[in-house]
Amino acid sequence: MTTLLLTLLLALAPALAPALPGALVPALAPAPVPAAVRPLPAPLSVARWWDPPPTPYAAGHRGVDLSAPVGERVRAVGPGRVHYAGQVAGRGVLSLTLPGGLRTTYEPVRPLVAEGEEVTAGQEVAVLTAGSHCPAPCLHWGLLTGENTYLDPLTLLPRPTPRLLPTTGLPYGGS
């Protein structure tokens, strides 16, 4: 139960921060990554959203799946160091350690960088390969803090700016 509540608090922390100035919430949110960029070209298309499990070994989705064609270049979302580049269970996996102790993972990929190598934000670090668990090709993008605390990787990206469109001439409103 505690894990579920903590997971919910972490997921809602960015939304709650303005309502709770000076509270503990900002400290629980993931540390910002300087110059965070999308791992794939815009627009991102989410095939499956982050769905954290209630306990460490329960079923859930510990990342997001982003639709993309096989062969698409994958970019580092921030500066860091290659933590792991290789095969896990027959799939190519790339893991980068980012500032603030965060670690981001990408799979299935063919890494273009080697373990221990420094990377920059936006640098092409891998190529998407076949073998995803999605019905169509996709990049599984994960985010961890510590050893096994999973976070929503979309929180690394800047929030989109809402844009209001005119309703003039539309059948349901406007003048």
Coordinates of C-alpha atoms in Angstrom, one line a residue:
M1 CA 0.0 0.0 0.0
T2 CA 2.8 2.4 0.9
T3 CA 4.5 1.7 -2.5
L4 CA 1.2 2.5 -4.3
L5 CA 0.7 5.7 -2.4
L6 CA 4.3 6.8 -3.0
T7 CA 4.0 5.9 -6.7
L8 CA 0.8 8.0 -7.0
L9 CA 2.5 10.9 -5.1
L10 CA 5.5 10.8 -7.5
A11 CA 3.2 10.7 -10.5
L12 CA 1.1 13.6 -9.2
A13 CA 3.9 15.7 -7.7
P14 CA 4.3 18.0 -10.7
A15 CA 0.6 18.8 -10.7
L16 CA 0.5 19.3 -7.0
A17 CA 3.6 21.5 -6.7
P18 CA 1.8 24.8 -7.4
A19 CA -0.9 24.0 -4.8
L20 CA 1.7 23.1 -2.1
P21 CA 4.4 25.8 -2.2
G22 CA 7.3 25.0 0.1
A23 CA 5.9 21.5 0.7
L24 CA 7.8 18.2 0.4
V25 CA 6.4 17.5 -3.1
P26 CA 9.0 19.2 -5.2
A27 CA 11.8 17.2 -3.5
L28 CA 10.0 13.9 -4.4
A29 CA 9.8 14.8 -8.1
P30 CA 12.6 13.5 -10.4
A31 CA 15.6 15.8 -10.6
P32 CA 15.4 17.9 -13.8
V33 CA 17.7 16.8 -16.6
P34 CA 19.3 19.8 -18.3
A35 CA 18.3 20.3 -21.9
A36 CA 15.9 17.3 -21.9
V37 CA 15.0 16.3 -25.5
R38 CA 12.6 13.8 -27.0
P39 CA 14.2 10.3 -27.6
L40 CA 12.4 10.2 -31.0
P41 CA 11.5 12.9 -33.6
A42 CA 8.3 14.9 -32.9
P43 CA 5.5 14.3 -32.7
L44 CA 5.8 11.5 -30.1
S45 CA 3.0 8.9 -30.4
V46 CA 2.4 6.9 -27.2
A47 CA 1.4 3.3 -27.9
R48 CA 1.2 2.4 -24.2
W49 CA 1.4 4.7 -21.2
W50 CA 3.3 4.2 -18.0
D51 CA 1.4 2.0 -15.6
P52 CA 3.4 1.4 -12.5
P53 CA 2.9 -1.8 -10.6
P54 CA 1.5 -1.7 -7.0
T55 CA 4.5 -3.7 -5.8
P56 CA 8.0 -4.2 -7.2
Y57 CA 7.3 -7.7 -8.7
A58 CA 3.7 -7.2 -9.7
A59 CA 2.4 -6.8 -13.3
G60 CA 2.6 -3.3 -14.7
H61 CA 4.3 -1.2 -17.4
R62 CA 7.5 0.3 -16.2
G63 CA 7.9 2.9 -19.0
V64 CA 6.2 4.2 -22.1
D65 CA 6.1 2.6 -25.5
L66 CA 6.6 5.2 -28.3
S67 CA 5.5 4.2 -31.8
A68 CA 8.3 4.4 -34.4
P69 CA 9.5 2.6 -37.4
V70 CA 12.3 0.1 -37.3
G71 CA 15.5 1.9 -38.1
E72 CA 14.5 5.2 -36.4
R73 CA 17.4 6.9 -34.6
V74 CA 17.1 7.2 -30.8
R75 CA 18.5 10.2 -29.1
A76 CA 19.8 10.7 -25.5
V77 CA 17.2 12.7 -23.6
G78 CA 19.9 14.4 -21.6
P79 CA 23.6 14.4 -21.0
G80 CA 25.1 11.5 -19.2
R81 CA 27.1 8.3 -19.4
V82 CA 26.3 4.9 -20.9
H83 CA 25.5 2.6 -18.0
Y84 CA 24.8 -0.5 -20.2
A85 CA 24.8 -1.2 -23.9
G86 CA 24.1 -4.8 -25.0
Q87 CA 21.7 -7.7 -25.0
V88 CA 19.1 -8.6 -22.3
A89 CA 16.9 -11.7 -23.0
G90 CA 17.7 -11.5 -26.7
R91 CA 16.9 -7.8 -27.1
G92 CA 19.2 -4.9 -27.5
V93 CA 19.1 -2.5 -24.5
L94 CA 20.7 0.8 -23.9
S95 CA 20.8 2.4 -20.4
L96 CA 22.1 5.9 -19.7
T97 CA 22.9 7.4 -16.3
L98 CA 21.7 11.0 -16.2
P99 CA 22.5 13.9 -13.8
G100 CA 20.8 13.5 -10.4
G101 CA 21.1 9.7 -10.3
L102 CA 18.4 9.0 -12.8
R103 CA 18.8 6.2 -15.3
T104 CA 16.9 6.0 -18.6
T105 CA 16.6 2.8 -20.7
Y106 CA 15.7 2.2 -24.4
E107 CA 14.7 -1.1 -26.0
P108 CA 14.7 -2.9 -28.5
V109 CA 17.7 -1.1 -30.0
R110 CA 21.1 -1.5 -31.5
P111 CA 23.3 0.8 -29.4
L112 CA 25.6 3.2 -31.3
V113 CA 27.6 4.0 -28.1
A114 CA 29.7 1.9 -25.8
E115 CA 29.5 1.3 -22.0
G116 CA 31.2 4.1 -20.1
E117 CA 31.0 6.6 -23.0
E118 CA 29.8 10.2 -22.3
V119 CA 26.8 11.3 -24.3
T120 CA 25.2 14.7 -24.9
A121 CA 21.5 15.7 -24.9
G122 CA 20.1 15.0 -28.4
Q123 CA 23.0 12.7 -29.5
E124 CA 22.0 9.7 -31.6
V125 CA 22.7 6.8 -29.3
A126 CA 20.8 3.9 -30.8
V127 CA 18.8 2.6 -33.7
L128 CA 15.3 1.0 -33.1
T129 CA 15.2 -2.7 -34.1
A130 CA 12.5 -5.2 -34.5
G131 CA 11.3 -7.4 -31.6
S132 CA 9.2 -5.0 -29.5
H133 CA 6.3 -6.3 -27.4
C134 CA 4.0 -3.9 -29.2
P135 CA 1.7 -5.0 -32.1
A136 CA 3.6 -2.5 -34.3
P137 CA 7.3 -1.4 -33.9
C138 CA 7.8 0.8 -30.8
L139 CA 10.5 2.0 -28.5
H140 CA 10.2 1.1 -24.8
W141 CA 11.5 4.0 -22.9
G142 CA 12.0 3.6 -19.1
L143 CA 13.2 5.8 -16.2
L144 CA 14.6 4.7 -12.9
T145 CA 15.9 6.3 -9.8
G146 CA 17.9 4.3 -7.3
E147 CA 18.0 0.5 -7.9
N148 CA 14.4 -0.3 -8.8
T149 CA 12.1 2.7 -8.4
Y150 CA 10.5 3.3 -11.7
L151 CA 9.2 6.7 -12.8
D152 CA 7.2 8.0 -15.8
P153 CA 9.9 9.0 -18.4
L154 CA 7.5 11.6 -19.9
T155 CA 8.1 13.7 -16.8
L156 CA 11.6 14.5 -18.2
L157 CA 10.2 16.3 -21.2
P158 CA 9.0 19.9 -21.1
R159 CA 5.2 20.2 -20.8
P160 CA 3.5 21.3 -24.0
T161 CA 2.1 24.9 -24.0
P162 CA -1.7 24.8 -24.3
R163 CA -2.9 26.8 -27.3
L164 CA -6.5 28.1 -27.5
L165 CA -8.0 28.1 -31.0
P166 CA -10.7 30.5 -32.1
T167 CA -14.2 29.1 -32.2
T168 CA -15.5 31.6 -34.7
G169 CA -17.5 29.9 -37.5
L170 CA -17.7 26.5 -35.8
P171 CA -21.1 24.9 -35.4
Y172 CA -20.8 24.4 -31.7
G173 CA -19.9 27.9 -30.5
G174 CA -18.3 31.2 -31.2
S175 CA -19.7 34.1 -33.0

